[in-house]
Coordinates of C-alpha atoms in Angstrom, one line a residue:
Chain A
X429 CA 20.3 99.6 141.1
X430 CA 21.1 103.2 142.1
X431 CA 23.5 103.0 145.1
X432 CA 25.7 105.3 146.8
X433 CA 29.4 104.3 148.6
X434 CA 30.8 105.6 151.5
X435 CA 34.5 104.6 151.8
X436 CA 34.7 101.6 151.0
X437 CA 30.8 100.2 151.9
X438 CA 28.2 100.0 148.9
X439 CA 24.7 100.7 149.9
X440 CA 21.4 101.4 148.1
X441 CA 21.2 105.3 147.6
X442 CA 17.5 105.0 149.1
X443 CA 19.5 104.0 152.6
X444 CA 21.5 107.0 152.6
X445 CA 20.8 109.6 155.1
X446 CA 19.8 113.1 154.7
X447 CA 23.4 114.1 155.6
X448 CA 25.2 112.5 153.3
X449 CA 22.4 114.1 150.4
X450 CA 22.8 117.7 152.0
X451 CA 23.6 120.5 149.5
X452 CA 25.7 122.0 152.2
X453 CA 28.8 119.0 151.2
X454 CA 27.7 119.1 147.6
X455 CA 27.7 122.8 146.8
X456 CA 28.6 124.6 150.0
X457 CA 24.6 125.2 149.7
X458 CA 24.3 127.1 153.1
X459 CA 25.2 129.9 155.7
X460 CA 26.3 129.9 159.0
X461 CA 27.5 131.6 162.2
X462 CA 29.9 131.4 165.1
X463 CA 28.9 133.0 168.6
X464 CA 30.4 133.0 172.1
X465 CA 28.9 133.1 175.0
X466 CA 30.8 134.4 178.1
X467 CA 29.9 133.4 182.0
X468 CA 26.5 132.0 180.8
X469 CA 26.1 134.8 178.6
X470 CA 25.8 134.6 175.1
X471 CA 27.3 137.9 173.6
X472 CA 25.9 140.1 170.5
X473 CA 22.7 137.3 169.8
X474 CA 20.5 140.1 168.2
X475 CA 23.9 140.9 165.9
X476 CA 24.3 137.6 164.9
X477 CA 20.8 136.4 164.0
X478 CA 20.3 139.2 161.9
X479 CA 23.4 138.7 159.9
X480 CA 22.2 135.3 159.7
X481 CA 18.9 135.9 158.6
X482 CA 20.6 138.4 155.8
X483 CA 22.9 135.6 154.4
X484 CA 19.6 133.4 154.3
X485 CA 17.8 136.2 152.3
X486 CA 21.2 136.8 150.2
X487 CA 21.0 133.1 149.3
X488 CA 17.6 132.9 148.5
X489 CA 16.6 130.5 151.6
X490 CA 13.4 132.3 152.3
X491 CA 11.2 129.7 154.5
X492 CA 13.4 130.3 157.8
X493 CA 11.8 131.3 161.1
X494 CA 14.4 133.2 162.6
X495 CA 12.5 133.1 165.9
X496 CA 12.8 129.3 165.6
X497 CA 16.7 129.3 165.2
X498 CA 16.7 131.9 168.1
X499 CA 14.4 129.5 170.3
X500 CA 17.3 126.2 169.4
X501 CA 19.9 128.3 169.9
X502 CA 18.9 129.0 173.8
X503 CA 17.7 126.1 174.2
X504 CA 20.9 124.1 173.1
X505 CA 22.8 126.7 175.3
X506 CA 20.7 125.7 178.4
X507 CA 21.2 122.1 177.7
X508 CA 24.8 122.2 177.5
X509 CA 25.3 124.6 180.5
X510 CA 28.6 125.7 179.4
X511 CA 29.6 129.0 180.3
X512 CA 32.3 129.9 178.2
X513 CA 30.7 128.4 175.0
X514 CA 31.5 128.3 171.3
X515 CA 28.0 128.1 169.3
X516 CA 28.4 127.0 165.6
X517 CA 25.7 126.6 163.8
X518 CA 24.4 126.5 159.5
X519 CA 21.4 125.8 157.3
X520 CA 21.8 124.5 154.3
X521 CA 19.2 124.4 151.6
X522 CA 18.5 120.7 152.0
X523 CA 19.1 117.2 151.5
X524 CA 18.1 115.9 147.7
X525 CA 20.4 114.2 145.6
X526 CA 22.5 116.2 143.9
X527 CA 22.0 118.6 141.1
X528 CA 22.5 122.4 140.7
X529 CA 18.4 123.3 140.7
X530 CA 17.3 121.8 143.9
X531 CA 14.1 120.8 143.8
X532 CA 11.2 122.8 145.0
X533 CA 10.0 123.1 148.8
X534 CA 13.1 121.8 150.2
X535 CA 13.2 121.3 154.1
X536 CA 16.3 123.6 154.5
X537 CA 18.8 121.5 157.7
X538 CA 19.4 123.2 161.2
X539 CA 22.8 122.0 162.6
X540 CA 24.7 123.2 165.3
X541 CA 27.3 122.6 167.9
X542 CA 28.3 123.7 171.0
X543 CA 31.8 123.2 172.6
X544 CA 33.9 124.7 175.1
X545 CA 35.6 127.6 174.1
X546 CA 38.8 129.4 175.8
X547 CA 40.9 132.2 176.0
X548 CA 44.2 131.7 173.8
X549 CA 45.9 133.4 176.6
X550 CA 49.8 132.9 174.4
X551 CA 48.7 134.3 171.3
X552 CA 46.4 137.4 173.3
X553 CA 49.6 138.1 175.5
X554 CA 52.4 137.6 173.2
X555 CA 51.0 138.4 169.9
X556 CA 50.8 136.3 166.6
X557 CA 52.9 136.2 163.3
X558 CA 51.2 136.4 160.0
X559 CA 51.4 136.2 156.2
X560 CA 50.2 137.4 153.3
X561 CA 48.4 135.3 150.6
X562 CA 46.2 135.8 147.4
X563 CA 42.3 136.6 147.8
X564 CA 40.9 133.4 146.2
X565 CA 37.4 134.0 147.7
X566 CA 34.8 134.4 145.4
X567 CA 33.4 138.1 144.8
X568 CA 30.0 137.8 147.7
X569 CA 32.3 137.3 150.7
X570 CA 29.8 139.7 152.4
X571 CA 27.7 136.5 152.3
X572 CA 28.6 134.4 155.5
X573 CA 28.5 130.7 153.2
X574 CA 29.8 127.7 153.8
X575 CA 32.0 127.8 150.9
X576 CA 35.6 128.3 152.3
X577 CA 37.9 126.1 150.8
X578 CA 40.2 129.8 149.9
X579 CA 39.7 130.5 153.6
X580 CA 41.3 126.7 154.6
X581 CA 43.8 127.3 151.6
X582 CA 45.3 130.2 152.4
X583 CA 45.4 129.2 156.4
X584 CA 47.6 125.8 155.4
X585 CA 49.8 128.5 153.4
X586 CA 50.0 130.2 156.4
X587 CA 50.7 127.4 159.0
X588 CA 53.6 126.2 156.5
X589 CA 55.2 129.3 157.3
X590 CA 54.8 129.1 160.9
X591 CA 52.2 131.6 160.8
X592 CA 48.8 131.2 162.5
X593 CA 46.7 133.6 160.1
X594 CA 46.0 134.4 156.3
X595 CA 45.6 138.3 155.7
X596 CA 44.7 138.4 152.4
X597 CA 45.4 140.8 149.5
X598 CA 43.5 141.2 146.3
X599 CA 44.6 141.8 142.6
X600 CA 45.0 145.6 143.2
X601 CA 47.2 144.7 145.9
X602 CA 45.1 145.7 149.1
X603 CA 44.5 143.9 151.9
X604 CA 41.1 142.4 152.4
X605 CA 40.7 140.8 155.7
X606 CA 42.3 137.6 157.3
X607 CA 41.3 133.9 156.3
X608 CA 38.9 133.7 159.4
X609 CA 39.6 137.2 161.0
X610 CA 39.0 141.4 160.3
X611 CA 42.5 142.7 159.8
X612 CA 43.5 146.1 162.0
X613 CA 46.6 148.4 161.1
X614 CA 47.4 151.6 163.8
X615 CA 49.0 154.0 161.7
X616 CA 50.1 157.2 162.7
X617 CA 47.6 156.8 166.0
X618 CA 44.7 156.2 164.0
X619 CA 43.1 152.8 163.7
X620 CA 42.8 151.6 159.9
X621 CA 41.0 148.3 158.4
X622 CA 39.4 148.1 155.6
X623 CA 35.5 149.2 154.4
X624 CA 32.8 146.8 154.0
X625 CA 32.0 145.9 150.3
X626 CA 30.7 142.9 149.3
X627 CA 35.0 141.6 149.3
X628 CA 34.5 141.8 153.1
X629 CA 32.6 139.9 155.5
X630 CA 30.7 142.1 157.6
X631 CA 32.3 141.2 161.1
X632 CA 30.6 141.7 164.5
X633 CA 33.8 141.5 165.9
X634 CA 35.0 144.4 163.7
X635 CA 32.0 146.6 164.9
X636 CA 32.6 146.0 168.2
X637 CA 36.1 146.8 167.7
X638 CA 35.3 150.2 165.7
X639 CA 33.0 151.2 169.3
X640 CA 35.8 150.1 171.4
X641 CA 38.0 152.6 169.7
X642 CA 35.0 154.6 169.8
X643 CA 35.5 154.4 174.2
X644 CA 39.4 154.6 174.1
X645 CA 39.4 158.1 171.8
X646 CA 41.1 156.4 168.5
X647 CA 40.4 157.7 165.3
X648 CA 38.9 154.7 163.1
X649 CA 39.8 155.3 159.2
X650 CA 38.0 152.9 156.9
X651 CA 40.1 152.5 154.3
X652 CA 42.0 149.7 152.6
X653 CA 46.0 149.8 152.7
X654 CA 48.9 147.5 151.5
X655 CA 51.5 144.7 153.1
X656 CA 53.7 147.3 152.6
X657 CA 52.1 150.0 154.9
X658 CA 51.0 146.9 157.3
X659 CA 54.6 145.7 157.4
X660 CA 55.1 149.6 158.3
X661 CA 52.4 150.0 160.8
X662 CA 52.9 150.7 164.8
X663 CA 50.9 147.8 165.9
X664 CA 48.9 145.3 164.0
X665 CA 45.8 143.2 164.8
X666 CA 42.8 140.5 163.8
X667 CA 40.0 140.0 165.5
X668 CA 37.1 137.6 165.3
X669 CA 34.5 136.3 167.6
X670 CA 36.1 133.4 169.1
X671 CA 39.2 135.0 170.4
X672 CA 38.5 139.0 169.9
X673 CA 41.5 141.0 169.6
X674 CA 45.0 139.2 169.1
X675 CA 47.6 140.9 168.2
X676 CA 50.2 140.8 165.6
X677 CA 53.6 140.9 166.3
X678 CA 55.3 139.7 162.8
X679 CA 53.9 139.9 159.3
X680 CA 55.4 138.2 156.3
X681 CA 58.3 137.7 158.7
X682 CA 58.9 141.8 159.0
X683 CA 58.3 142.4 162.6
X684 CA 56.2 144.9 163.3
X685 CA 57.2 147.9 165.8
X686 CA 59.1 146.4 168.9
X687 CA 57.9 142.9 168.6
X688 CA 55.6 142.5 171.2
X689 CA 51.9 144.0 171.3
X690 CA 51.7 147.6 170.9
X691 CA 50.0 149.8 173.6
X692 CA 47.2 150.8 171.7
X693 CA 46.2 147.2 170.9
X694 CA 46.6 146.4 174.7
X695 CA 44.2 149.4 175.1
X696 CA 41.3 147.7 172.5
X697 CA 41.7 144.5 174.1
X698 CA 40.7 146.0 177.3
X699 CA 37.7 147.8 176.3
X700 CA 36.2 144.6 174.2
X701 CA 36.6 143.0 177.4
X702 CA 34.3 145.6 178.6
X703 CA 31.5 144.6 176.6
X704 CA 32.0 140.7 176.9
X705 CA 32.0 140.9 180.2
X706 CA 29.1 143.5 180.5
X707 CA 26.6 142.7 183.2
X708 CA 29.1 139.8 184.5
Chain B
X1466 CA 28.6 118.6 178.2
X1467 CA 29.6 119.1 174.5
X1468 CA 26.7 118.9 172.3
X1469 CA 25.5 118.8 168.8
X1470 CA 21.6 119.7 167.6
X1471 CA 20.1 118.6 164.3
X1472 CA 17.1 120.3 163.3
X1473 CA 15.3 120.2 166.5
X1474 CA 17.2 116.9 168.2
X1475 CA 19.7 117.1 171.0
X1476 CA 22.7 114.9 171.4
X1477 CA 26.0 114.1 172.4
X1478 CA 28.6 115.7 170.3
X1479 CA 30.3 112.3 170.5
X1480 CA 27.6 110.9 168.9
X1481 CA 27.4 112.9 165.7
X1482 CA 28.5 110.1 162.4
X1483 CA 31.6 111.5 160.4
X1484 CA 28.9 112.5 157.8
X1485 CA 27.5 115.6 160.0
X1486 CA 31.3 116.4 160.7
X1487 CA 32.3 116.4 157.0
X1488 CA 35.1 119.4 156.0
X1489 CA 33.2 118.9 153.1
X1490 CA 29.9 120.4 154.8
X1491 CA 31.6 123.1 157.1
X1492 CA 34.2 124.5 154.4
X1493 CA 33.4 122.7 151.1
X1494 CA 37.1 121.4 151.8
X1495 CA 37.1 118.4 149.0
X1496 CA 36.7 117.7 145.2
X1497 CA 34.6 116.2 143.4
X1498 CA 34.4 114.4 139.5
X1499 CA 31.2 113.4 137.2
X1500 CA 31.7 110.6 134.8
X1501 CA 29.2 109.0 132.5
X1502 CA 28.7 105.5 131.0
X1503 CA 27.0 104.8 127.7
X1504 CA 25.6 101.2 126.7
X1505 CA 27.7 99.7 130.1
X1506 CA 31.1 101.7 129.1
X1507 CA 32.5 104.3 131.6
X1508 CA 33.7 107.3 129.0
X1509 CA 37.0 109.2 129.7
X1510 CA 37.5 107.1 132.7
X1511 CA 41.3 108.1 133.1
X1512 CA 40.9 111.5 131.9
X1513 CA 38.2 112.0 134.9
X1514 CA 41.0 110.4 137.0
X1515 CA 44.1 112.2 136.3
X1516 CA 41.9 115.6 136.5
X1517 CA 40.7 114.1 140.0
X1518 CA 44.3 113.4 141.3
X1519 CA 44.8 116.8 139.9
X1520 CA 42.2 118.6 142.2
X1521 CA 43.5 117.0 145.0
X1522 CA 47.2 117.9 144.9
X1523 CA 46.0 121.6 144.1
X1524 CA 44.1 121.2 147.7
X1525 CA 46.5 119.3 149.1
X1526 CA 45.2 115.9 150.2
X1527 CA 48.0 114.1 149.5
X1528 CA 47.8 111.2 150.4
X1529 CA 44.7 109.5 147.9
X1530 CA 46.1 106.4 146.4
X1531 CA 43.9 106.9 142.6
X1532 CA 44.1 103.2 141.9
X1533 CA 42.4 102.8 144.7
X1534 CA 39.6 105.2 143.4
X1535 CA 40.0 103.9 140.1
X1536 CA 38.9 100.8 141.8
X1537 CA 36.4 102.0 144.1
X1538 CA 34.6 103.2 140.7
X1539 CA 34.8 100.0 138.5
X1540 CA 33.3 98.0 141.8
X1541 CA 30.6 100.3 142.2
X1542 CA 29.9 100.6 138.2
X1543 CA 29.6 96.7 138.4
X1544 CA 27.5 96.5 141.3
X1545 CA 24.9 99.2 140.1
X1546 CA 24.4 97.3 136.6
X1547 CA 23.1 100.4 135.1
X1548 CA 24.7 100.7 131.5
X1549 CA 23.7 104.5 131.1
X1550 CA 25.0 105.7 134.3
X1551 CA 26.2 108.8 135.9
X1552 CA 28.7 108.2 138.5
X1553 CA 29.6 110.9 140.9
X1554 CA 32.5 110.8 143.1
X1555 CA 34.1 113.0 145.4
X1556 CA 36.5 113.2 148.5
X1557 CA 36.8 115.5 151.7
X1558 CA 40.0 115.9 153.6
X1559 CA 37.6 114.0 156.1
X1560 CA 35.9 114.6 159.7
X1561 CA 36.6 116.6 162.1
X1562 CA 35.2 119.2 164.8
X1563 CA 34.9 122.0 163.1
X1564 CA 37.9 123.9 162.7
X1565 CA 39.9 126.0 159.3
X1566 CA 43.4 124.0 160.7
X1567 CA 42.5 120.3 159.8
X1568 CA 44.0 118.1 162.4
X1569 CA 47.4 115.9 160.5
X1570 CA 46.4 112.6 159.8
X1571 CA 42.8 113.3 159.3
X1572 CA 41.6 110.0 157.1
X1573 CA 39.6 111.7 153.6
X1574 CA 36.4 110.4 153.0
X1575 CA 34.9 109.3 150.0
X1576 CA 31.3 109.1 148.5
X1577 CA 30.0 108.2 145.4
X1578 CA 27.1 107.4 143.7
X1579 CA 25.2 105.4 140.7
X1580 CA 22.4 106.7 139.2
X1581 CA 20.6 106.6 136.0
X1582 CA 21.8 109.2 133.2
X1583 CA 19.0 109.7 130.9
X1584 CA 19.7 111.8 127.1
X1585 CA 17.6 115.3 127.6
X1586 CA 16.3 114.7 124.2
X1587 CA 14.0 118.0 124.2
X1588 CA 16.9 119.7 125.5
X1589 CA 18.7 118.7 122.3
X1590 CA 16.7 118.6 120.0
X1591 CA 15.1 122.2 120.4
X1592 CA 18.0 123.8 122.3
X1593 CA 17.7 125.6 125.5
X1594 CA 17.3 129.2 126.6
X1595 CA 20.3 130.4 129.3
X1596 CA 20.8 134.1 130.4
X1597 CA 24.2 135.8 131.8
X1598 CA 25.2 136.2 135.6
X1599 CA 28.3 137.7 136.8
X1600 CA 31.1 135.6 137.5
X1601 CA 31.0 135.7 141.3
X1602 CA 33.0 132.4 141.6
X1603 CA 36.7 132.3 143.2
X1604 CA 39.9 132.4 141.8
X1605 CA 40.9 128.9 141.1
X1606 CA 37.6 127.5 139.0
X1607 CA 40.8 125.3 137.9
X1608 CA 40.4 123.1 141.1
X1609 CA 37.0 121.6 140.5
X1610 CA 36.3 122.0 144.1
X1611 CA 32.8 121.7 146.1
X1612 CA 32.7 125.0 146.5
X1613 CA 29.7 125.9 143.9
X1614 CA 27.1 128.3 146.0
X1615 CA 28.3 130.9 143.4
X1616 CA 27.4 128.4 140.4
X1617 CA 23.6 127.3 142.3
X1618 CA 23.1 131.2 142.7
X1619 CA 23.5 131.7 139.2
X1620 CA 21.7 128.7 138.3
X1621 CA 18.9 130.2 140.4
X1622 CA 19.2 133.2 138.8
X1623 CA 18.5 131.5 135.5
X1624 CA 15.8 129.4 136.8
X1625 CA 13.9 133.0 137.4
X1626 CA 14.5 133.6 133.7
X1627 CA 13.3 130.7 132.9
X1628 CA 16.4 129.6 131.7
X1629 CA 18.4 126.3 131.8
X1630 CA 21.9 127.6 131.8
X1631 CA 23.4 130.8 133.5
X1632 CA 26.6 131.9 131.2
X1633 CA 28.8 133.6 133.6
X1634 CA 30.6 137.0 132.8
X1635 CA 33.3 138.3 134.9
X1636 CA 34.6 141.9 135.8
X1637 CA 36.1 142.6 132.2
X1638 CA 33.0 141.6 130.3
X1639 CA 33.9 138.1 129.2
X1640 CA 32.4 135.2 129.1
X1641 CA 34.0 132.9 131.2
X1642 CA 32.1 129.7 131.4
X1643 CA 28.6 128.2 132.6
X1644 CA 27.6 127.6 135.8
X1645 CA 28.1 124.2 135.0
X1646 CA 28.9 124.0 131.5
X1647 CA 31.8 124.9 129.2
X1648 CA 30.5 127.4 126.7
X1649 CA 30.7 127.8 123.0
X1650 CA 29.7 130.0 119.6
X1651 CA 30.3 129.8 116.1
X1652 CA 31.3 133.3 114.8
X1653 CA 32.5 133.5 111.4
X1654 CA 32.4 129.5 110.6
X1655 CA 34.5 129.3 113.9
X1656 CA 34.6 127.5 117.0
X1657 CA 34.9 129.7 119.7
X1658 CA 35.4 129.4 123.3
X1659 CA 37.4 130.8 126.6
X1660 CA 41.0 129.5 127.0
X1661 CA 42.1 127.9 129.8
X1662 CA 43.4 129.4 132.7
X1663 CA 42.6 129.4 136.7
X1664 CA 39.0 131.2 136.4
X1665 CA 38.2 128.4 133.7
X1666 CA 37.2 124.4 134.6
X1667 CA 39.4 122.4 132.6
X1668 CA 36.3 120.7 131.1
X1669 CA 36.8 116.9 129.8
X1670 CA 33.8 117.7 127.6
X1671 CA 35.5 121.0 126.1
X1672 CA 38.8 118.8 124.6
X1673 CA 36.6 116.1 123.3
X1674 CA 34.2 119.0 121.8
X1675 CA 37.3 120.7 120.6
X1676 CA 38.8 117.0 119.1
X1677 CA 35.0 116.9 117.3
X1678 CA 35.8 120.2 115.6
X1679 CA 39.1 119.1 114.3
X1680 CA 37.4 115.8 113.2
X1681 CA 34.8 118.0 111.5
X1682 CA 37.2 120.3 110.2
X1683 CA 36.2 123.4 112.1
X1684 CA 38.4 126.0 113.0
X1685 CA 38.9 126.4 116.8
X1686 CA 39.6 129.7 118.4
X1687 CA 40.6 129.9 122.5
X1688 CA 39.7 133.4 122.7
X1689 CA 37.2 134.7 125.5
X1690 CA 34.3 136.8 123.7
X1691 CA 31.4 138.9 125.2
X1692 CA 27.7 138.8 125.8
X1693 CA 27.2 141.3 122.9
X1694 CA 29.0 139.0 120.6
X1695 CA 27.4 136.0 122.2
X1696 CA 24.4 137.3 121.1
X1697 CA 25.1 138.0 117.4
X1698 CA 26.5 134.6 116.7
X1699 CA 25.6 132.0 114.3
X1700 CA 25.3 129.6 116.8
X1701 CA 25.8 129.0 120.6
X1702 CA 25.7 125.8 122.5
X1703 CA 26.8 124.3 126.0
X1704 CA 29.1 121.0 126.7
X1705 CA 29.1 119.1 129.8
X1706 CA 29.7 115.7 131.2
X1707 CA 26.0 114.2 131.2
X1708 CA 25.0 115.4 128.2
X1709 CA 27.7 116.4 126.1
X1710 CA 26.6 119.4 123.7
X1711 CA 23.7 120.9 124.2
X1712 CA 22.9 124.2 121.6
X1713 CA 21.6 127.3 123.0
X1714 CA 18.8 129.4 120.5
X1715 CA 18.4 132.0 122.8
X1716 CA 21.0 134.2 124.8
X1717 CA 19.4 136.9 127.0
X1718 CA 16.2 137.0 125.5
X1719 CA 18.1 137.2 121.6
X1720 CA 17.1 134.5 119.4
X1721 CA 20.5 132.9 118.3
X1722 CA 20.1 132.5 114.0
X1723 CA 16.7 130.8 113.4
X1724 CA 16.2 129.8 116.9
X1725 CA 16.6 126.2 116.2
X1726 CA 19.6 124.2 116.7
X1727 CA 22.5 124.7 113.8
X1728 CA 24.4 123.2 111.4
X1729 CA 27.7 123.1 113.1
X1730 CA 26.0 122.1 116.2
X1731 CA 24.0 119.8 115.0
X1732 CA 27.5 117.6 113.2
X1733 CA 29.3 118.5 116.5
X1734 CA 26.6 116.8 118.2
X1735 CA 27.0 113.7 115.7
X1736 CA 30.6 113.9 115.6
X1737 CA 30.6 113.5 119.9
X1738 CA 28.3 110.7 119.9
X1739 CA 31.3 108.8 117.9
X1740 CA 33.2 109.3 121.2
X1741 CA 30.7 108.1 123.5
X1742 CA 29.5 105.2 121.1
X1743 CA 32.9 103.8 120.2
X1744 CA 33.1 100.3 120.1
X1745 CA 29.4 99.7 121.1

């Protein structure tokens, strides 16, 4: 008899459900995306959904009606009636049991979640420490996938440390981006993070954070650098959707400039709030 | 209210099973092991184990008792009654909202399951075709981990070629391994094939290949080699769990030799089923 067990339970593999045969657990066989909404608004939809639609394409999950995933996404948002939301959501190619070739015409699985989401008002005020830690990630990080075990590695290196971000560094010895976040230096006045290449997830936060300089007059210089010219830097930041801009205070236990967020980064935080709040 | 959608239904988060919650699904945050059974005998049982308990230090779930696993499989095994049988395993650091920081604490979950492992006798018997992909996977293929979009793209990649296998070649122009396969030639009367290291699977199948060329008296080299001399050798073939050896007569569209399986190959083939078949 072909069964399946789940902990401890042994079952007929025909009884299992589709989420225990999704390709998403087995291979990491998916995409996904994280958005926020602020006040009842969700903010940068349009970005998101077409980053989401290009991972799809990039994976080779072709039969998705974006309209459709637009259509849930509202529609979950209306039924939850949170304003300050957190929207995860993924599709993964499907549920078959498991082998590399998945079989053909495969329902891909919609799944998504909404929670409450809020301002980390101690690490936004008082800044963040950091540490370094070996790019693991595999090579198409400009793919927004579900595989991410480097991403949760790297963060447990990190929290061992008392540190409550990954910025990772690859075999030449740049900087990347953080675990879960883009990765801002302000050196010599001018902002500095890295370019997009397919090592870098193309961050909707980090455009929005390249326009916000944009507003406040800062040069924006897209070019990798070194722990050692972060550990050098005036101010320091990451930023990603859930939380923006939070600064960085100490990296790799060096602290960086007086030890409290810079004036510049204070400046940055104030014009993103510009756009979340837009129309608010 | 908090709240989860799959595919198009609307629910409680609360009510989501542990399955759609997974670190397994949202990070690929687990491990995972393939075992075989011929004529009712599980082969390499410990070896599958140790590499397992293996895995999971490297990822740090810490806390897996393996006899328990070990047990976990040999009540399964006897409960399925299938004597050819391919048991997959693996374990997440368990269920959680979705977040990179697991909560401490978190219970692992495991899964397996039984099903019937059938010899790809044309497979073989002829050989198979399989083309090369760059090695897009992460940096520790050492932790056999369930992140493997990289080895599905590939696989998808080969699939297009009409190939069975992709051969993956990373930024120096090596052969590293198959998507899912450990990967040899015979050059010179010679066994050939990648050394260990992190961006290599510590493949069962690849010692007990290697212990069949000492038993046939072929030489073994642990030297990586390239696509160009992949394609000029006297013979190429594959090794993994569920079907052991499988020889490879054509490499990116070059017939290997005759473009039918070959000698070495062919004993290598012989000299593994004395492995799987001992005792029966």
């Amino acid at each position: 008899m072909q069964l399946a067990m789940v902990d401890d339970k042994i079952q007929p593999l025909e009884e299992l459900g589709p989420a225990h045969l999704d390709r998403g657990i087995f291979f990491g066989d998916g995409v996904y995306e994280v958005i926020c909404s602020y006040g009842g608004r969700i903010f940068a939809l349009e970005e998101h959904l077409r980053r989401f639609a290009g991972s799809l394409v990039a994976i080779g999950i072709t039969d998705v009606d974006i309209e459709l995933i637009r259509s849930r996404v509202l529609n979950a948002f209306d039924a939850a009636a949170i304003a300050d939301a957190k929207i995860y959501f993924h599709i993964t190619r499907g549920s078959a049991p498991r082998n590399h070739a998945a079989p053909p015409n495969l329902k891909p699985n919609f799944f998504l979640t909404i929670t409450e989401h809020q301002e980390d008002t101690e690490a936004k005020t008082n800044g963040i420490a950091v540490s370094t830690h070996p790019d693991w990630r595999w090579k198409r990080c400009d793919i927004k996938s579900l595989n991410l075990l480097p991403n949760v590695l790297a963060r447990r290196d990190a929290a061992e440390k008392g540190c409550a971000e990954a910025i990772l560094v690859d075999d030449a010895g740049m900087i990347t981006e953080g675990a879960s976040s883009a990765f801002f230096a302000i050196l010599e006045n001018t902002l500095q993070t890295a370019p997009l290449a397919a090592n870098i997830l193309p961050s909707i936060t980090r455009d929005f954070v390249i326009k916000a300089a944009a507003n406040a007059e800062l040069q924006v210089v897209e070019k990798s650098f070194t722990p050692q010219q972060a550990s050098a830097a005036d101010e320091l930041f990451i930023a990603f959707t859930t939380q923006d801009i939070v600064p960085v205070v100490k990296f790799d236990d060096k602290k960086i400039g007086d030890g409290k967020p810079g004036p510049h980064t204070g400046q940055l935080i104030q014009e993103f709030r510009t756009f979340t709040q837009q129309g608010l």
